[in-house]
Amino acid sequence: MRLSQYFMPTLKETPKEAEIVSHRLMLRAGMVRQASAGIYSWLPLGYRVLRKIEQIVREEQDAAGCQELLMPTIQSADLWKQSGRYDDYGKEMLRIQDRHEREMLYGPTNEELITEIFRNGAKSYRDLPKGLYHIQWKFRDEVRPRFGVMRGREFLMKDAYSFDLDYEGARRAYQRQFVAYLRTFARLGLKAIPMEADTGPIGGDLSHEFIVLAETGESEVYCDRDFLDHDVLGEDFDYKDDGGVQKVVDYFTNLYARTDEKHDQALFETAVPEARRYVGRGIEVGHIFYFGTKYSEPLGALVTTPDDQTVPIHMGSYGIGVSRLVGGIIEASHDDNGIIWPESVAPFKLGLINLRATDADCATACDRLYGQLVEAGIEVLYDDRDMPAGAKFASMDLIGLPWQLVVGPRGLKNGVVEMKRRGGNEEREELSPDAAVARLTNSAA
Ligand code: 5CA
């Protein structure tokens, strides 16, 4: 993509309304614009990142055996009345009336609707187990939307739902999601720590929040530093291997990790040696939950068992804040000059900077490099604008692409261009244009 043709309205000034660094950088880099309180438009650069995150989430859900579908954003109030949540949700729910004065709502989550869909399609234990998910916009009329996409009113969520015959099956589904979450967040370049969360009236130990450590996070966290050193992507992983899944879950659930809601200082001090105690703040990027028959009973989602009994389905739900993650990744990865994208979610892999757009030799060399790299399947943002070098460097650092390739008249005379790894030592290394192409096409995408 040529920057001269790209819609990327960057800002020099820091917008006053933005309280935290990710919000400031997303506005400055031209990734999002606020449409109204807590509701954002995703501009081309931001939307590329959102889609990449979505794709990684999708791949790991598919690998864990879930199937993708798509439910609507607007739902009828009827099912919510049956589950009893229509009144419970209060003002957070956006209620809408259609032209026939029927009560509708903009979905804050989808337990009711998925339960209805499933009850109409599954009648017997042979139809189980199943896992279904979608990636869809939600609306919650938060009292205090803030921090940009981190606490929005409209936000993109991946929500998955599992359907099993009994508790034992549901526990295995829960554990597969637990591992899928660890792997998803690791692939996004994040260290997300599973923390015990409240299970509400159902009890048990099957509820975890996944929290990324960041000083601007809304949750207070207490955990064992061992979490920070563990690599979950190290080994080849097979979701069908129940024993392997259990091993990963056991490792993580045996270490202390709790938010202030469940924190027990005495236990923390006994369980974790002082040197390994971490106390800080974090951002909740995911939440998984087993809720048994809470929705299948009132909504009548029943199946027959092998011995011909009729029983309600055991369910769990599993949420990831996809749009929140864009902000979360920036909170975890930036410096004074701007964003530093992990390669897996970067909007482009490389920024190609022509230092002198009016110089014919520079333009020829850049056009050639651009052609070669695009041909090799690399996503390149090519700054071909006629602008001062300083401004080009600043905007490239601000938008945080993993690699920069700088082409100027002086270097070209010596047959070299300069390459920089954003987030590395920030030094520019000289090499021939061909060597640069070879380096970029060999390095992992
Ligand atoms: N029904 C369950 C799981 S499917 C559920 O809704 N869980 S949740 O309320 O915890 O939301 C799931 C994830 O969505 C959260 O972990 C968080 O990352 C994200 N999220 C929740 N509220 C917001 C919000 N206002 N803005 C951005 N992301 C949000």
XYZ file of C-alpha atoms and ligand atoms in Angstrom:
474
model
C 0.000 0.000 0.000
C 1.312 3.417 -0.959
C 0.998 5.841 1.919
C 0.249 8.682 -0.545
C -2.989 6.819 -1.320
C -3.760 5.358 2.094
C -6.333 6.802 4.476
C -4.315 7.120 7.664
C -5.135 10.428 9.365
C -2.368 10.639 11.989
C -2.372 13.351 14.642
C 0.671 15.263 15.876
C -0.982 16.485 19.026
C -2.041 14.189 21.816
C -5.839 14.249 22.048
C -6.904 15.646 25.424
C -9.711 13.167 26.034
C -7.374 10.149 26.010
C -6.292 9.121 29.509
C -4.165 6.071 28.756
C -1.358 5.419 26.331
C -3.151 2.905 24.088
C -6.061 5.266 23.554
C -3.706 8.154 22.772
C -1.677 6.078 20.330
C -4.709 4.601 18.585
C -6.085 8.091 17.954
C -2.704 9.524 16.948
C -1.929 6.634 14.586
C -5.297 7.075 12.866
C -6.560 3.629 13.870
C -9.930 4.600 15.316
C -12.229 7.584 15.689
C -14.915 7.992 18.305
C -18.397 8.033 16.790
C -20.123 8.689 20.119
C -19.278 7.875 23.753
C -17.789 4.362 23.852
C -18.546 3.712 20.170
C -15.757 3.716 17.596
C -15.215 3.607 13.869
C -12.285 1.455 12.844
C -10.187 3.195 10.203
C -8.175 1.101 7.714
C -5.020 0.754 9.842
C -6.910 -0.186 13.006
C -9.248 -2.501 11.165
C -6.309 -4.500 9.767
C -5.119 -5.162 13.333
C -8.606 -6.049 14.541
C -8.980 -8.581 11.714
C -5.608 -10.161 12.429
C -6.484 -10.634 16.089
C -9.839 -12.059 15.065
C -8.110 -14.537 12.743
C -5.755 -15.835 15.446
C -8.672 -16.217 17.847
C -10.577 -18.066 15.108
C -7.708 -20.429 14.267
C -7.249 -21.464 17.868
C -10.999 -21.949 18.433
C -11.150 -24.131 15.312
C -8.111 -26.115 16.477
C -9.807 -26.667 19.840
C -12.732 -28.272 17.987
C -15.269 -25.422 17.967
C -17.354 -24.456 14.959
C -17.943 -20.876 13.877
C -21.400 -19.481 13.239
C -22.822 -15.976 13.268
C -25.728 -14.807 15.366
C -27.347 -11.370 14.935
C -26.600 -8.301 17.028
C -30.314 -7.558 17.514
C -32.289 -10.079 19.546
C -35.880 -10.459 20.626
C -36.603 -9.826 24.325
C -38.688 -13.022 24.632
C -35.855 -15.465 25.336
C -34.361 -13.091 27.857
C -37.659 -13.021 29.701
C -37.644 -16.815 29.823
C -34.134 -16.954 31.287
C -34.972 -14.209 33.757
C -32.161 -11.933 32.616
C -34.313 -9.322 30.868
C -34.956 -7.560 34.160
C -31.618 -8.451 35.808
C -29.594 -6.692 33.133
C -31.013 -3.286 34.012
C -29.760 -0.178 32.288
C -26.742 -1.867 30.759
C -29.001 -3.405 28.148
C -29.902 -1.304 25.130
C -33.597 -1.880 24.574
C -35.195 -1.179 21.229
C -38.766 -1.214 19.992
C -39.506 -2.190 16.414
C -42.349 -0.741 14.276
C -44.763 -3.366 15.625
C -43.863 -2.308 19.147
C -42.132 -5.592 19.802
C -39.400 -5.478 22.397
C -35.958 -6.031 20.942
C -32.462 -5.501 22.296
C -28.890 -5.140 21.105
C -27.215 -8.293 22.433
C -24.791 -7.825 25.363
C -23.970 -11.577 25.119
C -25.605 -14.650 23.583
C -26.307 -17.462 26.066
C -30.070 -17.319 25.512
C -29.970 -17.237 21.730
C -27.388 -20.003 21.360
C -29.322 -22.192 23.791
C -32.437 -21.751 21.697
C -30.578 -22.550 18.483
C -29.028 -25.618 20.046
C -32.188 -26.959 21.646
C -33.883 -26.983 18.249
C -31.000 -28.858 16.642
C -29.918 -31.401 19.248
C -32.183 -34.016 20.785
C -29.980 -36.880 21.897
C -26.661 -37.579 23.629
C -25.399 -38.520 20.145
C -25.580 -34.816 19.201
C -23.104 -34.006 21.969
C -20.483 -32.811 22.680
C -20.387 -29.647 20.580
C -18.688 -26.277 20.743
C -19.985 -23.254 18.837
C -18.614 -19.727 18.671
C -19.046 -16.447 16.885
C -17.194 -13.174 16.657
C -19.774 -10.433 16.802
C -20.350 -6.901 18.068
C -21.954 -6.525 21.469
C -23.497 -3.538 23.183
C -23.408 -2.793 26.895
C -24.502 0.609 28.017
C -21.602 0.980 30.468
C -22.061 3.765 33.052
C -18.542 4.988 32.405
C -17.169 4.004 29.002
C -13.499 4.957 29.053
C -9.995 4.222 27.875
C -11.064 4.076 24.226
C -11.729 0.564 22.965
C -10.794 -0.923 26.334
C -14.129 -0.206 27.930
C -16.442 0.592 25.090
C -20.201 0.433 24.848
C -20.059 -1.297 21.478
C -17.249 -3.847 21.338
C -16.221 -6.953 19.425
C -16.288 -10.219 21.355
C -15.554 -13.809 20.553
C -18.048 -15.825 22.518
C -18.003 -19.602 22.475
C -20.474 -21.997 24.055
C -19.995 -25.661 24.923
C -22.697 -28.325 25.107
C -22.126 -31.580 27.005
C -24.110 -34.416 28.492
C -22.659 -34.161 31.982
C -20.300 -32.280 34.257
C -17.326 -34.445 33.307
C -17.735 -33.643 29.600
C -18.263 -29.949 30.357
C -15.077 -29.905 32.431
C -13.067 -31.231 29.500
C -14.591 -28.627 27.167
C -13.686 -25.970 29.733
C -10.124 -27.198 29.910
C -9.716 -27.162 26.119
C -10.846 -23.536 26.097
C -8.469 -22.788 28.964
C -5.548 -24.000 26.843
C -6.918 -22.342 23.689
C -6.901 -19.040 25.587
C -3.309 -19.457 26.751
C -2.220 -20.241 23.205
C -4.285 -17.478 21.609
C -2.875 -14.790 23.880
C 0.684 -16.111 23.465
C 0.290 -15.951 19.688
C -0.826 -12.330 20.088
C 2.480 -11.634 21.823
C 0.856 -11.344 25.256
C 1.417 -12.945 28.612
C -2.110 -13.524 29.855
C -2.486 -15.077 33.275
C -5.508 -17.200 34.148
C -6.908 -16.042 37.487
C -9.566 -17.730 39.553
C -12.810 -15.821 39.269
C -16.181 -15.849 40.968
C -18.442 -18.639 39.805
C -21.582 -17.055 41.231
C -24.402 -19.304 42.387
C -23.074 -22.401 40.608
C -19.917 -22.757 42.670
C -17.022 -25.037 41.781
C -13.679 -23.981 40.415
C -14.554 -23.566 36.760
C -14.294 -19.844 36.166
C -11.164 -17.970 35.159
C -10.383 -14.473 33.990
C -7.391 -14.082 31.700
C -5.454 -11.001 32.619
C -2.654 -9.167 30.818
C -0.359 -7.329 33.186
C -0.391 -3.563 32.595
C -0.206 -0.675 35.034
C -3.266 0.981 33.506
C -5.403 -2.145 33.955
C -8.648 -1.976 35.901
C -8.031 -5.133 37.964
C -5.645 -5.468 40.877
C -3.690 -8.728 40.600
C -1.640 -10.951 42.879
C 0.292 -13.804 41.287
C 3.328 -16.020 41.169
C 6.093 -14.702 38.890
C 6.551 -18.239 37.546
C 3.652 -17.470 35.206
C 5.721 -14.873 33.440
C 8.464 -17.329 32.444
C 6.340 -20.164 31.128
C 6.184 -20.615 27.347
C 2.886 -22.220 26.273
C 3.681 -22.351 22.567
C 6.839 -24.394 23.080
C 5.512 -27.853 22.437
C 3.328 -29.254 19.644
C -0.114 -29.387 21.078
C -3.015 -31.731 20.396
C -6.397 -30.650 21.751
C -7.710 -34.190 21.373
C -5.228 -35.459 23.945
C -7.226 -35.051 27.184
C -4.186 -35.955 29.313
C -2.053 -33.286 27.609
C -4.788 -30.675 28.077
C -5.114 -31.608 31.752
C -1.350 -31.260 32.269
C -1.281 -27.682 30.993
C -4.339 -26.740 33.063
C -2.849 -28.347 36.187
C 0.389 -26.435 35.803
C -1.392 -23.095 35.590
C -4.065 -23.730 38.184
C -1.520 -24.865 40.763
C 0.172 -21.467 40.828
C -1.353 -18.630 42.824
C -3.080 -16.001 40.675
C -6.048 -13.962 41.837
C -7.558 -10.545 41.368
C -8.512 -8.434 44.375
C -12.016 -9.945 44.289
C -10.724 -13.377 45.323
C -7.353 -12.453 46.837
C -6.357 -14.106 50.125
C -3.235 -12.456 51.527
C -2.431 -15.228 54.029
C -2.693 -17.905 51.360
C -0.637 -15.786 48.927
C 2.151 -15.542 51.498
C 2.157 -19.277 52.215
C 1.840 -20.371 48.599
C 4.360 -18.024 46.974
C 7.903 -17.331 48.233
C 8.450 -13.601 48.727
C 10.827 -13.214 45.772
C 8.223 -14.634 43.405
C 5.279 -12.532 44.590
C 3.964 -10.184 41.942
C 1.487 -7.480 42.863
C 0.291 -5.137 40.148
C -2.518 -4.302 37.802
C -3.936 -5.984 34.749
C -6.455 -5.918 31.912
C -9.086 -8.621 31.622
C -8.927 -9.880 28.039
C -10.916 -13.083 28.445
C -13.319 -14.825 30.769
C -14.353 -18.484 30.761
C -17.183 -19.943 32.723
C -18.970 -23.217 33.364
C -22.598 -22.610 34.272
C -24.097 -26.067 34.077
C -27.813 -26.096 33.382
C -28.510 -22.449 34.244
C -29.919 -21.692 30.755
C -30.717 -25.170 29.434
C -33.257 -25.753 32.230
C -35.409 -22.616 31.885
C -35.134 -22.672 28.087
C -35.789 -26.393 27.821
C -32.575 -27.495 26.066
C -32.869 -31.196 26.824
C -31.380 -34.371 25.364
C -32.052 -38.070 25.846
C -29.326 -40.141 27.524
C -28.220 -43.660 26.436
C -30.657 -45.114 29.013
C -33.519 -42.984 27.714
C -33.698 -40.362 30.400
C -34.260 -36.717 29.453
C -31.700 -34.329 30.945
C -30.751 -30.662 30.544
C -27.480 -29.957 28.687
C -24.386 -28.842 30.627
C -23.047 -25.624 29.190
C -20.161 -23.215 29.484
C -19.401 -19.864 27.871
C -16.066 -18.445 26.887
C -15.504 -14.783 26.007
C -12.552 -12.914 24.520
C -12.564 -9.126 24.171
C -11.317 -8.898 20.591
C -11.525 -5.099 20.244
C -10.235 -4.617 23.809
C -7.174 -6.652 22.831
C -6.088 -4.020 20.307
C -5.685 -1.580 23.196
C -4.328 -4.287 25.491
C -1.534 -5.200 23.093
C -0.531 -1.539 22.772
C -0.523 -1.119 26.561
C 1.872 -4.079 26.738
C 4.031 -3.057 23.785
C 4.994 0.569 23.076
C 7.719 3.138 23.770
C 7.934 6.937 23.846
C 7.769 7.114 20.047
C 4.736 4.947 19.528
C 3.366 1.467 19.117
C 5.547 -1.657 18.740
C 3.386 -4.340 17.089
C 4.122 -8.022 17.585
C 4.590 -9.463 14.062
C 1.498 -11.637 14.337
C -0.922 -8.697 14.500
C 1.013 -5.841 12.853
C -1.115 -4.017 10.259
C 1.810 -4.295 7.827
C 5.056 -6.162 8.310
C 7.261 -3.451 6.859
C 7.382 0.286 6.355
C 9.372 1.253 3.270
C 10.535 4.855 3.517
C 11.625 6.837 0.504
C 13.658 9.665 2.022
C 13.649 11.780 -1.135
C 10.449 11.182 -3.083
C 11.444 13.795 -5.702
C 14.729 12.008 -6.523
C 14.364 9.726 -9.566
C 16.956 7.184 -8.371
C 15.309 6.874 -4.949
C 11.887 6.442 -6.527
C 13.156 3.771 -8.927
C 14.935 1.842 -6.163
C 11.900 2.047 -3.855
C 9.416 1.065 -6.540
C 11.580 -1.959 -7.341
C 11.875 -2.988 -3.677
C 8.150 -2.492 -3.187
C 7.375 -4.684 -6.191
C 9.728 -7.455 -5.041
C 8.407 -7.488 -1.490
C 4.749 -7.446 -2.485
C 5.484 -10.224 -4.974
C 6.994 -12.236 -2.111
C 3.719 -11.849 -0.189
C 4.970 -9.309 2.340
C 2.600 -6.615 3.548
C 4.357 -3.330 2.888
C 3.325 0.216 3.698
C 5.351 2.346 1.287
C 5.899 5.950 2.339
C 6.209 7.549 -1.085
C 5.046 10.975 0.080
C 7.046 14.147 -0.549
C 7.666 15.076 3.085
C 10.633 15.843 5.368
C 12.557 12.765 6.551
C 11.933 13.574 10.229
C 8.172 13.517 9.788
C 8.362 10.195 7.929
C 10.472 8.577 10.648
C 8.131 9.878 13.327
C 4.985 8.552 11.696
C 6.576 5.177 10.952
C 7.678 4.841 14.585
C 4.231 5.959 15.746
C 2.375 3.262 13.804
C 4.884 0.673 14.997
C 5.406 -1.720 12.069
C 7.942 -4.430 13.003
C 10.444 -3.519 10.240
C 11.509 -0.309 8.548
C 13.493 -0.057 5.342
C 14.934 3.365 4.617
C 16.085 4.356 1.135
C 17.975 7.623 0.648
C 20.165 9.184 -2.080
C 23.411 8.943 -0.078
C 23.038 5.244 0.732
C 21.993 4.396 -2.799
C 25.254 5.891 -4.156
C 27.045 3.294 -1.997
C 24.619 0.556 -2.977
C 22.979 0.292 0.456
C 19.665 0.825 2.204
C 19.031 0.912 5.955
C 16.976 -1.556 7.894
C 15.599 -1.179 11.410
C 13.778 -3.532 13.725
C 11.128 -1.558 15.618
C 11.323 -2.477 19.274
C 14.824 -3.930 18.848
C 17.824 -1.727 19.599
C 16.314 0.844 17.176
C 19.628 1.058 15.276
C 19.646 1.126 11.481
C 21.764 -1.478 9.777
C 23.164 -0.918 6.275
C 22.804 -3.650 3.688
C 22.244 -4.053 -0.034
C 18.646 -3.898 -1.295
C 18.829 -7.554 -2.323
C 20.112 -8.617 1.093
C 17.248 -6.669 2.683
C 14.683 -8.479 0.556
C 16.283 -11.832 1.367
C 16.256 -11.043 5.090
C 12.616 -9.981 5.074
C 11.381 -12.866 2.999
C 13.164 -15.420 5.185
C 12.137 -14.057 8.566
C 8.970 -15.594 9.971
C 5.780 -13.771 9.005
N -21.105 -14.407 28.318
C -19.790 -14.323 28.864
C -18.775 -15.112 28.101
S -19.157 -15.421 26.468
C -19.376 -12.873 28.929
O -20.023 -12.024 28.374
N -18.268 -12.629 29.593
S -17.648 -11.183 29.876
O -18.662 -10.286 30.324
O -16.573 -11.387 30.788
O -17.079 -10.613 28.544
C -16.074 -11.298 27.843
C -14.906 -10.389 27.497
O -15.369 -9.282 26.730
C -14.238 -9.764 28.699
O -13.273 -10.630 29.240
C -13.618 -8.523 28.107
O -12.339 -8.825 27.544
C -14.562 -8.150 26.996
N -15.404 -7.005 27.398
C -16.410 -7.007 28.319
N -16.941 -5.772 28.432
C -16.271 -4.982 27.560
C -16.353 -3.599 27.207
N -17.254 -2.784 27.760
N -15.488 -3.111 26.272
C -14.575 -3.923 25.680
N -14.466 -5.228 25.977
C -15.287 -5.758 26.895
